[in-house]
């Protein structure tokens, strides 16, 4: 796969002023080309066909004959799929890659074909975004330009939501070392969630909440042995029985809540279920939230708005609403995909039941201080060099001044300190310097009170903690003094790059500035 490791064109990262310019806009404007390339491959049944040739694959000419395509055009198209990482080419012979075999072959349990086909249909409505924003009264185009019957569309949606939810459900189950009793699950993908939980905990008794939302659960689909452990009920039935069946559920799980309803009505529905949660039970919310995978989340929000009248909401707002209702909550817990979790309970002891790492519990509280990002990193990715120390001593106007000397650590000591830690947070923010440094101190305080007694912070730049500083007198605020990364011999540029971020020197005063701090955790 040529140059794939250097290609962040398709990563859907947010705008980065250090690396993005006019080409970034060109990339956005042509992003639909990428999705069309994928859609076309599925339409041609290309990946399935290629798999029939076995491990040796097939040449472009041979595959062209099989698919009935024009040979030269297919050759260029296959090269594009190779660049996208969907095909592998060796000695002019193409074969499927690992990701293609796992997610794009119908024989795989992780197949995403229907989910991608649904995105193909949804993409057609994005051309109406302007009309939607302007509330245009012009005659709207047919929402589904591909001729599918209502029944076919429902079947496609059901399969798609199953495939998308399964990726996330497999992660969700891992938060429970053990689970027993009765469980209530609602929302799009509830049946898939139930299946994954039953695969791990076969003795569970699960109730599925069904209603008229998109991707409604079809009771007729309950035809396999596993469904003997699954009951279904409507929202109306649940509301009727809520007062009679208090404290019965060990887990109440809602997934994809904000696909179609407004924030408050969803929370009201959720709160009606709370009397049915056991005193030590757990409430689990799974959805796309604005604070995690923000760009992809907001794209999903527009897509939900156009198709279902839905939204992507703020996880922090949901957490505040749950706290007002008297629940103890976790911070937002990001999954490896573009969704995240919020856990809540009537008793703070529920957190001890979950398989949450201390860093998972800490990340979003630190992010909420006001940083741009918080990255969990290994301390051996932090680069300590004599160059960084010398650059401070000989290339900075603050060298030898009190507010700079006071926050330095000798080069050798920095290396020894880092070696005594295994994990850290690389924390990204923006000027001003004093404000950033005060936030770093608050992050260290949160880590310390959260159980990391060895929490130790490095910030950026000479000390600007105090409103005024007499550079001729000894420091009077040693409690809040911390070393700077660069002043202690840390090569910030290489450390940042080692962890997938971008940082460059500034060519002009008005260019965008990034600050990075380092929080050691043990």
Tab-separated table of N, CA and C in Angstrom, residues 19 63 86-87 96 103 145 171 288 357 422 424 466 497 513:
chain	number	residue	atom	x	y	z
A	19	UNK	N	-0.862	22.573	9.865
A	19	UNK	CA	-0.579	21.752	8.683
A	19	UNK	C	-1.566	21.957	7.554
A	63	UNK	N	-9.520	-9.680	-13.629
A	63	UNK	CA	-10.672	-9.225	-12.860
A	63	UNK	C	-11.646	-8.451	-13.740
A	86	UNK	N	-7.632	-0.621	0.768
A	86	UNK	CA	-8.663	-1.644	0.628
A	86	UNK	C	-8.206	-2.830	-0.204
A	87	UNK	N	-7.159	-2.651	-0.990
A	87	UNK	CA	-6.584	-3.734	-1.787
A	87	UNK	C	-5.076	-3.740	-1.604
A	96	UNK	N	-7.465	-8.831	-1.457
A	96	UNK	CA	-8.088	-8.065	-0.386
A	96	UNK	C	-7.122	-7.885	0.792
A	103	UNK	N	-14.267	-6.568	7.200
A	103	UNK	CA	-15.474	-5.740	7.227
A	103	UNK	C	-16.262	-5.704	5.911
A	145	UNK	N	-33.273	8.166	-3.788
A	145	UNK	CA	-33.193	8.177	-5.237
A	145	UNK	C	-32.939	6.786	-5.808
A	171	UNK	N	-17.177	-3.629	22.495
A	171	UNK	CA	-16.413	-2.816	23.447
A	171	UNK	C	-17.187	-2.611	24.749
A	288	UNK	N	-23.193	8.892	20.217
A	288	UNK	CA	-22.202	9.873	19.765
A	288	UNK	C	-22.407	11.139	20.589
A	357	UNK	N	-10.427	1.800	33.633
A	357	UNK	CA	-9.063	2.119	34.030
A	357	UNK	C	-9.056	3.488	34.705
A	422	UNK	N	5.203	5.063	33.895
A	422	UNK	CA	4.872	4.270	32.705
A	422	UNK	C	3.856	4.963	31.808
A	424	UNK	N	1.354	8.663	30.906
A	424	UNK	CA	1.265	10.118	31.054
A	424	UNK	C	0.151	10.637	30.161
A	466	UNK	N	1.870	34.036	38.576
A	466	UNK	CA	1.469	35.184	39.389
A	466	UNK	C	1.134	36.391	38.510
A	497	UNK	N	5.207	14.773	17.896
A	497	UNK	CA	5.126	13.992	16.658
A	497	UNK	C	5.091	12.496	16.939
A	513	UNK	N	-0.692	29.283	17.451
A	513	UNK	CA	0.220	28.757	18.461
A	513	UNK	C	-0.454	27.631	19.229
